[in-house]
Amino acid sequence: MVTWNVALTNSFSGAPLIFQTTYEQRYLRAALRGVLGRLPANRTVAVEFGAGYGRMTLVLEEFFTRPTGFERENSLITAVNTVPSSIRIVGTPTLSSVPMADGEADFAFTCTVLQHMTDEETKETLAEMRRVV
């Protein structure tokens, strides 16, 4: 199992990372705009599974009042805590069992995480995403 850190979460740095992040966040915003009409009007909680240091979780705070990320790697959680933000990244030993009640979230997503998991881990993580929404 790979231990992820900020340097390993992306193959780019500097200006290329800024461009990549901008495009990824643009696509997430477009996807969110496409599903907002199907979510409750009083939506508040959105979660990202495998949030890393919050590059994509930041977009959630534009649409939800309680954006939260779940992350397994302590070094990534430490990195996000160095920047002031309303997002919250919660440490969890596995993405298949997160500290959230059934149905507590209005929206859940993951980005570039599942391809690093076994088929069984992927199934368990997707089941956990369904449980919290």
Tab-separated table of C-alpha atoms in Angstrom:
chain	number	residue	atom	x	y	z
A	1	MET	CA	0.000	0.000	0.000
A	2	VAL	CA	1.347	3.416	-1.008
A	3	THR	CA	1.591	6.093	1.659
A	4	TRP	CA	0.468	9.255	-0.107
A	5	ASN	CA	1.877	12.709	0.546
A	6	VAL	CA	1.465	16.060	-1.182
A	7	ALA	CA	4.304	15.373	-3.649
A	8	LEU	CA	2.760	12.036	-4.702
A	9	THR	CA	-0.813	13.288	-5.139
A	10	ASN	CA	0.024	15.033	-8.377
A	11	SER	CA	2.586	14.659	-11.136
A	12	PHE	CA	2.681	18.427	-11.688
A	13	SER	CA	3.943	21.391	-9.709
A	14	GLY	CA	4.101	25.132	-10.205
A	15	ALA	CA	2.165	26.586	-13.125
A	16	PRO	CA	1.127	23.191	-14.597
A	17	LEU	CA	-0.447	22.259	-11.245
A	18	ILE	CA	-2.351	25.553	-11.173
A	19	PHE	CA	-3.738	24.890	-14.652
A	20	GLN	CA	-4.622	21.275	-13.857
A	21	THR	CA	-6.363	22.268	-10.632
A	22	THR	CA	-8.276	25.049	-12.389
A	23	TYR	CA	-9.589	22.662	-15.032
A	24	GLU	CA	-10.469	19.932	-12.531
A	25	GLN	CA	-12.310	22.418	-10.325
A	26	ARG	CA	-14.118	23.848	-13.381
A	27	TYR	CA	-15.392	20.361	-14.290
A	28	LEU	CA	-16.505	19.702	-10.700
A	29	ARG	CA	-18.412	23.012	-10.612
A	30	ALA	CA	-20.145	22.123	-13.887
A	31	ALA	CA	-21.073	18.673	-12.559
A	32	LEU	CA	-22.420	20.174	-9.335
A	33	ARG	CA	-24.530	22.705	-11.250
A	34	GLY	CA	-25.940	19.757	-13.196
A	35	VAL	CA	-27.104	17.901	-10.076
A	36	LEU	CA	-28.054	20.734	-7.699
A	37	GLY	CA	-31.646	20.709	-8.915
A	38	ARG	CA	-31.978	17.086	-7.752
A	39	LEU	CA	-30.645	17.805	-4.265
A	40	PRO	CA	-32.682	19.091	-1.302
A	41	ALA	CA	-33.203	22.867	-1.336
A	42	ASN	CA	-31.755	23.119	2.173
A	43	ARG	CA	-28.614	21.165	1.295
A	44	THR	CA	-25.772	21.763	3.708
A	45	VAL	CA	-23.397	18.784	3.901
A	46	ALA	CA	-21.165	17.602	1.068
A	47	VAL	CA	-18.337	15.110	1.449
A	48	GLU	CA	-15.345	14.077	-0.589
A	49	PHE	CA	-13.941	10.594	-0.106
A	50	GLY	CA	-10.159	10.576	-0.432
A	51	ALA	CA	-9.922	14.351	-0.188
A	52	GLY	CA	-6.155	14.539	-0.065
A	53	TYR	CA	-5.216	18.052	0.927
A	54	GLY	CA	-8.525	19.507	-0.256
A	55	ARG	CA	-7.850	20.725	-3.810
A	56	MET	CA	-11.317	19.636	-4.916
A	57	THR	CA	-13.033	19.857	-1.529
A	58	LEU	CA	-12.570	23.638	-1.718
A	59	VAL	CA	-15.139	23.762	-4.525
A	60	LEU	CA	-17.765	22.250	-2.229
A	61	GLU	CA	-17.758	25.334	-0.002
A	62	GLU	CA	-19.196	27.306	-2.946
A	63	PHE	CA	-22.320	25.111	-2.954
A	64	PHE	CA	-22.658	23.707	0.585
A	65	THR	CA	-22.304	25.211	4.053
A	66	ARG	CA	-20.547	22.177	5.564
A	67	PRO	CA	-17.950	20.840	3.131
A	68	THR	CA	-16.046	17.886	4.550
A	69	GLY	CA	-13.356	15.628	3.220
A	70	PHE	CA	-12.349	12.195	4.454
A	71	GLU	CA	-8.697	11.277	4.120
A	72	ARG	CA	-6.536	8.339	5.197
A	73	GLU	CA	-3.121	10.034	5.053
A	74	ASN	CA	-2.102	12.196	8.012
A	75	SER	CA	0.484	14.161	5.996
A	76	LEU	CA	-2.258	15.352	3.623
A	77	ILE	CA	-4.514	16.373	6.510
A	78	THR	CA	-1.611	18.309	8.032
A	79	ALA	CA	-1.070	20.112	4.714
A	80	VAL	CA	-4.680	21.327	4.469
A	81	ASN	CA	-4.619	22.578	8.043
A	82	THR	CA	-1.886	25.090	7.116
A	83	VAL	CA	-4.359	27.084	4.976
A	84	PRO	CA	-7.372	28.950	6.407
A	85	SER	CA	-10.625	27.559	4.996
A	86	SER	CA	-14.107	26.502	6.038
A	87	ILE	CA	-13.514	22.984	4.739
A	88	ARG	CA	-12.849	20.262	7.216
A	89	ILE	CA	-10.699	17.236	6.420
A	90	VAL	CA	-11.337	14.327	8.761
A	91	GLY	CA	-8.841	11.549	9.216
A	92	THR	CA	-10.125	8.021	8.826
A	93	PRO	CA	-8.214	4.732	8.591
A	94	THR	CA	-10.365	3.583	5.674
A	95	LEU	CA	-12.797	5.159	3.229
A	96	SER	CA	-15.139	2.194	3.619
A	97	SER	CA	-16.099	3.274	7.147
A	98	VAL	CA	-16.211	7.009	7.829
A	99	PRO	CA	-17.393	8.828	10.973
A	100	MET	CA	-20.735	10.071	9.638
A	101	ALA	CA	-24.324	9.069	10.316
A	102	ASP	CA	-26.540	7.357	7.754
A	103	GLY	CA	-28.022	9.956	5.396
A	104	GLU	CA	-26.138	12.862	6.989
A	105	ALA	CA	-24.681	14.117	3.690
A	106	ASP	CA	-26.575	15.695	0.833
A	107	PHE	CA	-23.853	14.949	-1.701
A	108	ALA	CA	-20.754	12.752	-1.864
A	109	PHE	CA	-18.063	12.328	-4.486
A	110	THR	CA	-14.554	11.084	-5.033
A	111	CYS	CA	-11.924	12.174	-7.519
A	112	THR	CA	-8.912	10.164	-8.715
A	113	VAL	CA	-9.031	7.772	-5.767
A	114	LEU	CA	-10.875	4.620	-6.797
A	115	GLN	CA	-8.302	3.604	-9.410
A	116	HIS	CA	-5.781	3.160	-6.587
A	117	MET	CA	-8.001	0.675	-4.734
A	118	THR	CA	-8.687	-3.010	-5.123
A	119	ASP	CA	-12.070	-3.979	-6.548
A	120	GLU	CA	-13.261	-4.949	-3.063
A	121	GLU	CA	-12.102	-1.641	-1.529
A	122	THR	CA	-13.853	0.229	-4.334
A	123	LYS	CA	-17.134	-1.622	-3.720
A	124	GLU	CA	-16.903	-0.969	0.012
A	125	THR	CA	-16.108	2.741	-0.492
A	126	LEU	CA	-18.992	3.218	-2.924
A	127	ALA	CA	-21.328	1.470	-0.471
A	128	GLU	CA	-20.132	3.826	2.267
A	129	MET	CA	-20.756	6.832	0.016
A	130	ARG	CA	-24.324	5.618	-0.563
A	131	ARG	CA	-24.801	5.076	3.171
A	132	VAL	CA	-23.869	8.627	4.179
A	133	VAL	CA	-26.052	10.244	1.503
